[in-house]
PDB file of C-alpha atoms in Angstrom:
ATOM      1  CA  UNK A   1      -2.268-112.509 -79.302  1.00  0.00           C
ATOM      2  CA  UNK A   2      -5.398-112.368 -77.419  1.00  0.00           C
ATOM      3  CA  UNK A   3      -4.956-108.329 -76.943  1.00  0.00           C
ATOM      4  CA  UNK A   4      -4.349-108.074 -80.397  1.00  0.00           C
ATOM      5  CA  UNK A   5      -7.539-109.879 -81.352  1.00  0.00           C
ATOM      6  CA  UNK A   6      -9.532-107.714 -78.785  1.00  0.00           C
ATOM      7  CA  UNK A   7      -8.449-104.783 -80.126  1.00  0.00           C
ATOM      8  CA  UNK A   8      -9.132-105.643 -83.766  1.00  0.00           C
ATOM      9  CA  UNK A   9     -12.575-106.637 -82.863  1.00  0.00           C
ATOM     10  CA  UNK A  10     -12.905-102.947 -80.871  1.00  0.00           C
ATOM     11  CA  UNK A  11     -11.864-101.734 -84.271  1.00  0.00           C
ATOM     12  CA  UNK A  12     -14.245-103.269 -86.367  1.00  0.00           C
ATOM     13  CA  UNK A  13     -17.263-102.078 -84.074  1.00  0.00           C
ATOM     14  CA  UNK A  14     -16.123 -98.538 -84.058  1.00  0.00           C
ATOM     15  CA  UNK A  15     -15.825 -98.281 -87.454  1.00  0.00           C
ATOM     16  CA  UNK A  16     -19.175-100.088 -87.913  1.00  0.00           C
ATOM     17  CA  UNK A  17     -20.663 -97.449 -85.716  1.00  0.00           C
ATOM     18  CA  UNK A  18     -19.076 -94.905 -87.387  1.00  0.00           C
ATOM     19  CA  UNK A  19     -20.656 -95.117 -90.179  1.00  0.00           C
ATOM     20  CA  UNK A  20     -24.656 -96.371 -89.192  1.00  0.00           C
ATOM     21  CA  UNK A  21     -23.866 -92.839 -87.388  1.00  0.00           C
ATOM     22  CA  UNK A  22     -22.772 -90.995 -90.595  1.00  0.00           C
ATOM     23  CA  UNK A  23     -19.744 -89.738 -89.028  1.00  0.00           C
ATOM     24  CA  UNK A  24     -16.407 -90.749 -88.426  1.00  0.00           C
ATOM     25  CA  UNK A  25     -14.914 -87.061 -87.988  1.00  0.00           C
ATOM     26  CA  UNK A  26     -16.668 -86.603 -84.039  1.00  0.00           C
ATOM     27  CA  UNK A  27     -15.978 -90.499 -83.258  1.00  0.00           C
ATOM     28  CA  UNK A  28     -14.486 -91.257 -80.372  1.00  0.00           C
ATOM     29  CA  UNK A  29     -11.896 -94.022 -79.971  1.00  0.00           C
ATOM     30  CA  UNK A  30     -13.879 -96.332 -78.551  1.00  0.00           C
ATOM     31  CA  UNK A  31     -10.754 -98.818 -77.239  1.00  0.00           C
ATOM     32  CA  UNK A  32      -8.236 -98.520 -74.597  1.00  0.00           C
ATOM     33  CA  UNK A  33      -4.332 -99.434 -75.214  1.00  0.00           C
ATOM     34  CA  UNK A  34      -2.183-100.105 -71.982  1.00  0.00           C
ATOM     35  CA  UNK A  35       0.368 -97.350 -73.169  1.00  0.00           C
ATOM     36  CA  UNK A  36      -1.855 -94.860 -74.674  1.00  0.00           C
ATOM     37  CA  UNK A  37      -5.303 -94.449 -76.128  1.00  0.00           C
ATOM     38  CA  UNK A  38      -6.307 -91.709 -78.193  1.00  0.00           C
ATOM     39  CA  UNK A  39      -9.865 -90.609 -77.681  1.00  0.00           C
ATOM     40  CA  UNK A  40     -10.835 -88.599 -80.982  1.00  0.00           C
ATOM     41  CA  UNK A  41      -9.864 -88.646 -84.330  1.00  0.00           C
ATOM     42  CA  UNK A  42      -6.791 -86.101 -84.829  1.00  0.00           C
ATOM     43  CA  UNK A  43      -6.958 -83.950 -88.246  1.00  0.00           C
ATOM     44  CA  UNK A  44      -4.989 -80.533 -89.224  1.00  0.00           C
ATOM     45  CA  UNK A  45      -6.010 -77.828 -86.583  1.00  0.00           C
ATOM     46  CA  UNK A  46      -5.664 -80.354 -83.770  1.00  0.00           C
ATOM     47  CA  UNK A  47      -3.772 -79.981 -80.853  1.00  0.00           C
ATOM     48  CA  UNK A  48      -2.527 -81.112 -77.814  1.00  0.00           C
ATOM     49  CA  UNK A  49      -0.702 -84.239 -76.167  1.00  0.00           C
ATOM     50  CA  UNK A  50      -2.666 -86.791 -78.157  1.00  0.00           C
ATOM     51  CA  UNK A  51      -1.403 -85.205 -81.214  1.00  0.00           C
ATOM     52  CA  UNK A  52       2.391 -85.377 -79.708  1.00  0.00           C
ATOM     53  CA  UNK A  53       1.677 -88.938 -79.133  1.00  0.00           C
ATOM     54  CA  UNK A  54       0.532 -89.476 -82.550  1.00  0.00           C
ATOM     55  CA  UNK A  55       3.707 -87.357 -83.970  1.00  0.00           C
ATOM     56  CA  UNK A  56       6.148 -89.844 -81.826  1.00  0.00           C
ATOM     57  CA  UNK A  57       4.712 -92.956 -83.825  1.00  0.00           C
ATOM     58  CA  UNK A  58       4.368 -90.875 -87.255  1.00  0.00           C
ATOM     59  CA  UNK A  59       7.855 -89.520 -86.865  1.00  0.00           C
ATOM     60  CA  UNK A  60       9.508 -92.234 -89.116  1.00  0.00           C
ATOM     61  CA  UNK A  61       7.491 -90.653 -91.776  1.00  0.00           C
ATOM     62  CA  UNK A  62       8.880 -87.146 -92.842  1.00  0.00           C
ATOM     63  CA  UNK A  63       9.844 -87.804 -96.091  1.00  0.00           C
ATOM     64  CA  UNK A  64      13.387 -87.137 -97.668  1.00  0.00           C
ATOM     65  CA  UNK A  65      15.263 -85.241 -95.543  1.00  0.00           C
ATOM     66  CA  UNK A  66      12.892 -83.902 -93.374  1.00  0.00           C
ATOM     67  CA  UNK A  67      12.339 -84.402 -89.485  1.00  0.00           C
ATOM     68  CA  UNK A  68       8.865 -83.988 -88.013  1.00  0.00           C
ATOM     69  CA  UNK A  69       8.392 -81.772 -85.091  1.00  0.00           C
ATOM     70  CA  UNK A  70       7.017 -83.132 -81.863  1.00  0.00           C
ATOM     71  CA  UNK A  71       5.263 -80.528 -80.852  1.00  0.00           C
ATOM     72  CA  UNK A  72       1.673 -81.272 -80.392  1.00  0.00           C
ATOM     73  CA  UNK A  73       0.377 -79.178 -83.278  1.00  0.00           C
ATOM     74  CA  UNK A  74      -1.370 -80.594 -86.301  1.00  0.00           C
ATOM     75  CA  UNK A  75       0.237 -79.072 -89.406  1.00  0.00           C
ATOM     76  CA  UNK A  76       0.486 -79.689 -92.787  1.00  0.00           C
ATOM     77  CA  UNK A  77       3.757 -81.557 -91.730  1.00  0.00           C
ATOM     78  CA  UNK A  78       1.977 -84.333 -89.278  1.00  0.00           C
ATOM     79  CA  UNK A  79      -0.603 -84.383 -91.927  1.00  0.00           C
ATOM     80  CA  UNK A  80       1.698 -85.742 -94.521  1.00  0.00           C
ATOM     81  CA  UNK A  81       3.436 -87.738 -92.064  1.00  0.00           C
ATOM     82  CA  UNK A  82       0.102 -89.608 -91.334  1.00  0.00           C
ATOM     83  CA  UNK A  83      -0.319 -89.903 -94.893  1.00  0.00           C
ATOM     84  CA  UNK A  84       2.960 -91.657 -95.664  1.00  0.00           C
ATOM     85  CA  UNK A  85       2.170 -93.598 -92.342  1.00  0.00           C
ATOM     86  CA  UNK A  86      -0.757 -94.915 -93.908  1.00  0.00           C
ATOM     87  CA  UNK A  87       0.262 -95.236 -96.980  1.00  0.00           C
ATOM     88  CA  UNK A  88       2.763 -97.563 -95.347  1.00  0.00           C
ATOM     89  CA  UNK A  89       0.163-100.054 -94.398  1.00  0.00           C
ATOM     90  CA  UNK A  90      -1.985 -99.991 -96.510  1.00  0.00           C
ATOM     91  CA  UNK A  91      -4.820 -97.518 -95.078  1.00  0.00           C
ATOM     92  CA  UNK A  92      -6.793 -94.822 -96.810  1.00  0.00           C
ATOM     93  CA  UNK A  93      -4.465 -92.294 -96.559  1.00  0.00           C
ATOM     94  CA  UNK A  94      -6.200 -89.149 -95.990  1.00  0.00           C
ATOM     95  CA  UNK A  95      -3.800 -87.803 -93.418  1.00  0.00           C
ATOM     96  CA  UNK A  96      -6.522 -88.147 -91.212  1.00  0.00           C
ATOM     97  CA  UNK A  97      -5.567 -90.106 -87.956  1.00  0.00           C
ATOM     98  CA  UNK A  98      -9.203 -92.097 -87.242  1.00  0.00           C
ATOM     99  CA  UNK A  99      -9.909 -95.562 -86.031  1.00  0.00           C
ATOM    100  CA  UNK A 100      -8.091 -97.564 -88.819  1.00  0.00           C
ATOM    101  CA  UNK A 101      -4.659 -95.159 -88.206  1.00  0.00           C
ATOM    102  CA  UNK A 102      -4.651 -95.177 -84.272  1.00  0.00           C
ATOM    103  CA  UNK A 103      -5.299 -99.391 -84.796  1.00  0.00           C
ATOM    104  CA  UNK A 104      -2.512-100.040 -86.594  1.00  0.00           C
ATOM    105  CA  UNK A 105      -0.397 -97.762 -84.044  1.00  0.00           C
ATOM    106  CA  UNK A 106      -2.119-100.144 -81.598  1.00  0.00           C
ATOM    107  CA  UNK A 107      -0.547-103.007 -83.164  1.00  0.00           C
ATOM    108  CA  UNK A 108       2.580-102.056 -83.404  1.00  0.00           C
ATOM    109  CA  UNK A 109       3.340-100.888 -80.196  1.00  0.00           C
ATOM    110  CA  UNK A 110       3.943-102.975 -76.807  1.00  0.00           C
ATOM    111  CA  UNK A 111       2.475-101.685 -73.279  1.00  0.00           C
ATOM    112  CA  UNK A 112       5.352 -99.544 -72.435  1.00  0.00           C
ATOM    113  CA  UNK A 113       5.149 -97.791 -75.636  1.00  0.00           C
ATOM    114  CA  UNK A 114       8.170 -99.366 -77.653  1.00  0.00           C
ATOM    115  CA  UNK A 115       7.236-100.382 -80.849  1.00  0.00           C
ATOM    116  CA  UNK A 116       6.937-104.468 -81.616  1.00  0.00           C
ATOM    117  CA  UNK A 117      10.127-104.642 -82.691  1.00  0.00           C
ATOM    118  CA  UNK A 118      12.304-102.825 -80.248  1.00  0.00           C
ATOM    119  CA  UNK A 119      12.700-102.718 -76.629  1.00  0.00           C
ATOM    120  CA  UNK A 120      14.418 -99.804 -74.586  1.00  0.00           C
ATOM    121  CA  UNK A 121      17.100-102.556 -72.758  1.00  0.00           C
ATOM    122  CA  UNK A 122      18.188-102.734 -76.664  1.00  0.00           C
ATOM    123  CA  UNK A 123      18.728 -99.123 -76.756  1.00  0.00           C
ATOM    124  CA  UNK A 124      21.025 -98.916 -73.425  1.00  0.00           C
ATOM    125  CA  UNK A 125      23.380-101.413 -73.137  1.00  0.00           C
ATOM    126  CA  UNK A 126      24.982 -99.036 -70.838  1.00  0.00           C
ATOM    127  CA  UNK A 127      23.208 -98.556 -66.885  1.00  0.00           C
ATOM    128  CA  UNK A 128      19.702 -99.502 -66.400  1.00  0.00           C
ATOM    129  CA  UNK A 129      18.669 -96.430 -65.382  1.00  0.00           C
ATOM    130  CA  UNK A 130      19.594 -94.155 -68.163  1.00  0.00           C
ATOM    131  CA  UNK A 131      21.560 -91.986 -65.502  1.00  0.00           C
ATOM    132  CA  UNK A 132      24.834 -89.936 -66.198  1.00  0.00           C
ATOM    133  CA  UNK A 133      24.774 -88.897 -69.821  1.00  0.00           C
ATOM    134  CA  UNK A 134      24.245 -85.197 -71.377  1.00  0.00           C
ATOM    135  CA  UNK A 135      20.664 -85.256 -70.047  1.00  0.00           C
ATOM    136  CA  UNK A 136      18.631 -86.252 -66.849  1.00  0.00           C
ATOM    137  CA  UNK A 137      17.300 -89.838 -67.510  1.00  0.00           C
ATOM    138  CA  UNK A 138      13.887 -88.940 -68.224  1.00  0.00           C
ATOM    139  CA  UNK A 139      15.201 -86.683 -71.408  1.00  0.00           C
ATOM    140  CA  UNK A 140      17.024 -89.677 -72.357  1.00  0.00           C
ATOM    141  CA  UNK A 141      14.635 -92.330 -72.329  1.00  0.00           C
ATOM    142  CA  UNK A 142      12.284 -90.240 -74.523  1.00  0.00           C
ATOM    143  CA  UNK A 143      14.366 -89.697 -76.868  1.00  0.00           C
ATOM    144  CA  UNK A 144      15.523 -93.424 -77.616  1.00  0.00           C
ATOM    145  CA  UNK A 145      11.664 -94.054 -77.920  1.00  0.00           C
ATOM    146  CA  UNK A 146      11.297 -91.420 -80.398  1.00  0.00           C
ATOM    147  CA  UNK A 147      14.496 -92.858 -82.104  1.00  0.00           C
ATOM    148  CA  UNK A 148      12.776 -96.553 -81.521  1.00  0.00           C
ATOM    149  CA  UNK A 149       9.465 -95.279 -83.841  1.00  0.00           C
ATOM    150  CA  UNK A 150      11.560 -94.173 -86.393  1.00  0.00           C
ATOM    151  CA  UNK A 151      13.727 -97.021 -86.455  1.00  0.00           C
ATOM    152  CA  UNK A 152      10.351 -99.140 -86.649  1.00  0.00           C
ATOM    153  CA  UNK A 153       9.232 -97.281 -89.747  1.00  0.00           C
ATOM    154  CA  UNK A 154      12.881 -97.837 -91.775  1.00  0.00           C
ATOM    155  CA  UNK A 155      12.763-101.273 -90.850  1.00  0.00           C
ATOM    156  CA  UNK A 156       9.086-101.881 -92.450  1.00  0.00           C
ATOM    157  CA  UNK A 157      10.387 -99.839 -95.174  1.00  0.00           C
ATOM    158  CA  UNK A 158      13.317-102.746 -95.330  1.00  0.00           C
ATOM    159  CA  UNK A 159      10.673-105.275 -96.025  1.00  0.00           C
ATOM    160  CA  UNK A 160      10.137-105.637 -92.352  1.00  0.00           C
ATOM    161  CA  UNK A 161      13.449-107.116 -91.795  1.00  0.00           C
ATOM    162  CA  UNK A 162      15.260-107.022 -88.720  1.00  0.00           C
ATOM    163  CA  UNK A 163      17.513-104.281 -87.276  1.00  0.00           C
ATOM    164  CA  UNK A 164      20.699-105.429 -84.943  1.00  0.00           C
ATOM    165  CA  UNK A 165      20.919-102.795 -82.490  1.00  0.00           C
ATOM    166  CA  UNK A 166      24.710-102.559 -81.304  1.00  0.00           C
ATOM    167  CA  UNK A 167      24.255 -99.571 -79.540  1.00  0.00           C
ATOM    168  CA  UNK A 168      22.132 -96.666 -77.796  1.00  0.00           C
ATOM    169  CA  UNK A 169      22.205 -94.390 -74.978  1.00  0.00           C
ATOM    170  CA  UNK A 170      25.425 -94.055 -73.478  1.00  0.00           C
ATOM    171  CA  UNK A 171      26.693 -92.007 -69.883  1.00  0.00           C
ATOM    172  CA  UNK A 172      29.253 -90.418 -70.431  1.00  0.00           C
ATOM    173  CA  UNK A 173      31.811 -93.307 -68.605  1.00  0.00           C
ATOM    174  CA  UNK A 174      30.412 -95.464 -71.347  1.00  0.00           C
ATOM    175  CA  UNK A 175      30.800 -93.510 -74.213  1.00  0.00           C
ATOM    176  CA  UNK A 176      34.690 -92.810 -73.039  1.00  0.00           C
ATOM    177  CA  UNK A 177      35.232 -96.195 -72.625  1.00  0.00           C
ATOM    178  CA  UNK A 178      34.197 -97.052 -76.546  1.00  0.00           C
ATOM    179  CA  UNK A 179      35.962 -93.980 -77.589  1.00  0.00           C
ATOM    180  CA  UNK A 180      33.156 -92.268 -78.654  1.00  0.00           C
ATOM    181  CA  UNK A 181      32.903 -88.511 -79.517  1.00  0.00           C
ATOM    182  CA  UNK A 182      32.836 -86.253 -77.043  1.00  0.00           C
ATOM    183  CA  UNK A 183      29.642 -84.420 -78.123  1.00  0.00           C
ATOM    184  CA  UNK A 184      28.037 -88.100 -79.280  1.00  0.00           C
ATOM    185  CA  UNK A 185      24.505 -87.956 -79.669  1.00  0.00           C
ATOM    186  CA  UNK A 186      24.327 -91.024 -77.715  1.00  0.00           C
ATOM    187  CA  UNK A 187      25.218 -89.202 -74.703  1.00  0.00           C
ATOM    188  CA  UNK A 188      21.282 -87.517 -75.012  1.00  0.00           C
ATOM    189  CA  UNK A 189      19.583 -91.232 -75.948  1.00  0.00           C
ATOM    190  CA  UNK A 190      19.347 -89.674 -79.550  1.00  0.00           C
ATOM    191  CA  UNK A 191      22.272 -92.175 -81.326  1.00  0.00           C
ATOM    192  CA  UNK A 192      21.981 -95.388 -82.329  1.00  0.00           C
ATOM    193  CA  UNK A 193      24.328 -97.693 -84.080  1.00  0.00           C
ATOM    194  CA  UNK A 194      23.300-101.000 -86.177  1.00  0.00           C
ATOM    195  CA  UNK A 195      25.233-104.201 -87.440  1.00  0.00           C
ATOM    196  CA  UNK A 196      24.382-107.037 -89.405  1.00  0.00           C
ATOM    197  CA  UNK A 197      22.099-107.266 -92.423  1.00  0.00           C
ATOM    198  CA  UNK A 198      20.350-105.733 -93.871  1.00  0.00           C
ATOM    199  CA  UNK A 199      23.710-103.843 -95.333  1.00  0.00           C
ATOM    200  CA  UNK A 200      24.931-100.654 -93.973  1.00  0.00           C
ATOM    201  CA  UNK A 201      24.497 -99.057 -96.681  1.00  0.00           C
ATOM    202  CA  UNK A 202      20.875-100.400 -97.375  1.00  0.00           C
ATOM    203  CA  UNK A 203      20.440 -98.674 -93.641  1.00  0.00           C
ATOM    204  CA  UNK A 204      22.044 -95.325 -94.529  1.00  0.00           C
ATOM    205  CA  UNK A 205      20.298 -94.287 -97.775  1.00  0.00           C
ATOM    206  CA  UNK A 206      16.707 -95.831 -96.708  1.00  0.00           C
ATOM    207  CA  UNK A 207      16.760 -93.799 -93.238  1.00  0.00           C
ATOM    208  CA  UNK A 208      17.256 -90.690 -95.261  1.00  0.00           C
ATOM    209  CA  UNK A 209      13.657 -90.850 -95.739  1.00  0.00           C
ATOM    210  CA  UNK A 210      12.826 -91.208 -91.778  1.00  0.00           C
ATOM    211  CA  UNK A 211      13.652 -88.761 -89.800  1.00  0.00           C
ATOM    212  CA  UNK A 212      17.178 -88.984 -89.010  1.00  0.00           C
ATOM    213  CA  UNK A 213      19.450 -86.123 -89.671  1.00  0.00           C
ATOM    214  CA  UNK A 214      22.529 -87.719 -88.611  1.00  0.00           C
ATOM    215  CA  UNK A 215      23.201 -90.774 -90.618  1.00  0.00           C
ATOM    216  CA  UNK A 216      26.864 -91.899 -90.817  1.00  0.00           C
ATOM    217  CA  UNK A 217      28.068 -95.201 -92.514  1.00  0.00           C
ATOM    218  CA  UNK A 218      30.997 -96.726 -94.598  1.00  0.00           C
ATOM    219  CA  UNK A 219      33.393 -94.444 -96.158  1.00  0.00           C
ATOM    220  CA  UNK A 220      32.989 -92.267 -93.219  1.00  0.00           C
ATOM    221  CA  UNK A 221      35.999 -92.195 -90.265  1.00  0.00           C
ATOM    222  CA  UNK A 222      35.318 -95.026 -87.687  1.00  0.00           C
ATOM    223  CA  UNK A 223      31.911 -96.073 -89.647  1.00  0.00           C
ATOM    224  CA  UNK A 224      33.055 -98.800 -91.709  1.00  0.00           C
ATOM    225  CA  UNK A 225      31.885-101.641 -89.307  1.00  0.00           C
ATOM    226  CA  UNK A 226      28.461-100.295 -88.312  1.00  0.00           C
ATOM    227  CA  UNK A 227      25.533 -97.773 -89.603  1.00  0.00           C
ATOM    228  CA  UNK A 228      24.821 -94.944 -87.283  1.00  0.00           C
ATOM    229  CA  UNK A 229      21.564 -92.949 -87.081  1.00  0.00           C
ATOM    230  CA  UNK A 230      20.515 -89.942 -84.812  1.00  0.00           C
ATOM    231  CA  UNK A 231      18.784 -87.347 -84.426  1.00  0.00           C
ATOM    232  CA  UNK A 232      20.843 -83.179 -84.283  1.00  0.00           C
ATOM    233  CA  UNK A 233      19.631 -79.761 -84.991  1.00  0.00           C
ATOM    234  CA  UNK A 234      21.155 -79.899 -88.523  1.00  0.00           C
ATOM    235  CA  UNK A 235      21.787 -82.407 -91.108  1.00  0.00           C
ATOM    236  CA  UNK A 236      24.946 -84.367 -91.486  1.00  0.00           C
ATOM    237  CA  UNK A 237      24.936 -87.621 -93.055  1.00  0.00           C
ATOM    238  CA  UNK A 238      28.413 -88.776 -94.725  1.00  0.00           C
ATOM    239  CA  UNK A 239      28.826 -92.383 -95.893  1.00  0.00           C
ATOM    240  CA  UNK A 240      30.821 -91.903 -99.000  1.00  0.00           C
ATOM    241  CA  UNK A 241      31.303 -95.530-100.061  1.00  0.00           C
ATOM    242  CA  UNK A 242      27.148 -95.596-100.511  1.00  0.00           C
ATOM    243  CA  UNK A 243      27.401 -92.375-102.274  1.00  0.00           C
ATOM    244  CA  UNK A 244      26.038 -90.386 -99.517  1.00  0.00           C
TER     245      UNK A 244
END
């Protein structure tokens, strides 16, 4: 609570600065986060790994059908993304990421870079050190955060109500032992499967609007007892008894 409070009062005097300055284009981000602190404001033409950072927490945020590249280049894409971001919450949305975007992203996000809501011991079940599936560990582990952000931004678009994770990374003695496919994108930290309210079929046709491309649900082989989301190179989302 307290680091919350400090960093809304770091807000407020940047912004106030801001603008007795004139300009809140060339402002610097005047306070530190304990996973990641952007130090400029980000707009289209921007580059580098504080824009990938930025895309990461922005990647819930496509639109329909879309998936947002994390690639560290401010396009037209990340600049609608930021929109719909702030739109989201209630911010100016200019597509601009300045001190009121990066502050909320403060908020919502923990000191190892999860957002509020999720944690990555949620998101592997499995071994503890994210070891034996389709990629090294590291690979993994970044992708379930990516997966985390977007699952963040479908459950605020839920009405901020909570997601039951059932399910995450997987090695592959895991995923054999639950039966799961043998190319499941679990195996890369990319899969993720949900229970519980809100319905799974509230889950499926809401995250077609945040970033998955792989959204499976009721109706579908194996997917009547659980919503699955993940991310793959092409679209395939099947959950016939929601009418997807």
């Amino acid at each position: 609570m307290l680091r919350r409070l400090v960093r809304v009062l770091l807000t407020i005097v940047m912004v106030a600065s801001a603008a007795v300055v004139g300009t809140v284009a060339t402002a610097g981000t005047a306070q530190a986060d304990g996973c990641y602190t952007w130090n400029r404001v980000l707009s289209q033409g921007s580059s580098g790994e504080d824009v990938r950072q930025l895309q990461i927490r922005v990647a819930g945020y496509p639109g329909y059908g879309a998936v947002l590249a994390i690639d560290g280049q401010y396009g037209p894409a990340t600049a609608a993304a930021v929109t719909r971001f702030q739109q989201a919450y209630g911010l100016s949305a200019d597509g601009v990421a300045g001190p009121q975007t990066v502050g909320k992203i403060y908020d919502l996000q923990d000191n190892d870079c999860t957002p509020i809501h999720f944690t990555y011991a949620e998101m592997n079940r499995c071994n503890s050190d994210w070891s034996g599936g389709a990629v090294n560990a590291a690979t993994a582990r970044s992708n379930a955060l990516q997966q985390m952000w977007k699952l963040e931004a479908l459950r605020h678009a839920l009405g901020d109500r909570p997601l039951n994770t059932s399910s995450g990374f997987r090695s592959y003695s895991c995923n054999s032992a639950v039966g799961g496919a043998a190319n499941s994108n679990h195996l890369y930290g990319r899969g993720i499967d949900l229970v519980g309210s809100p319905t799974f079929c509230q889950i499926v046709t809401q995250a077609r609007n945040h970033g998955f491309n792989e959204i499976l649900g009721p109706g579908y082989p194996g997917h009547n007892d659980h919503a699955h989301l993940g991310s793959m190179s092409s679209r395939f989302w099947s959950a016939p008894s929601c009418g997807i």
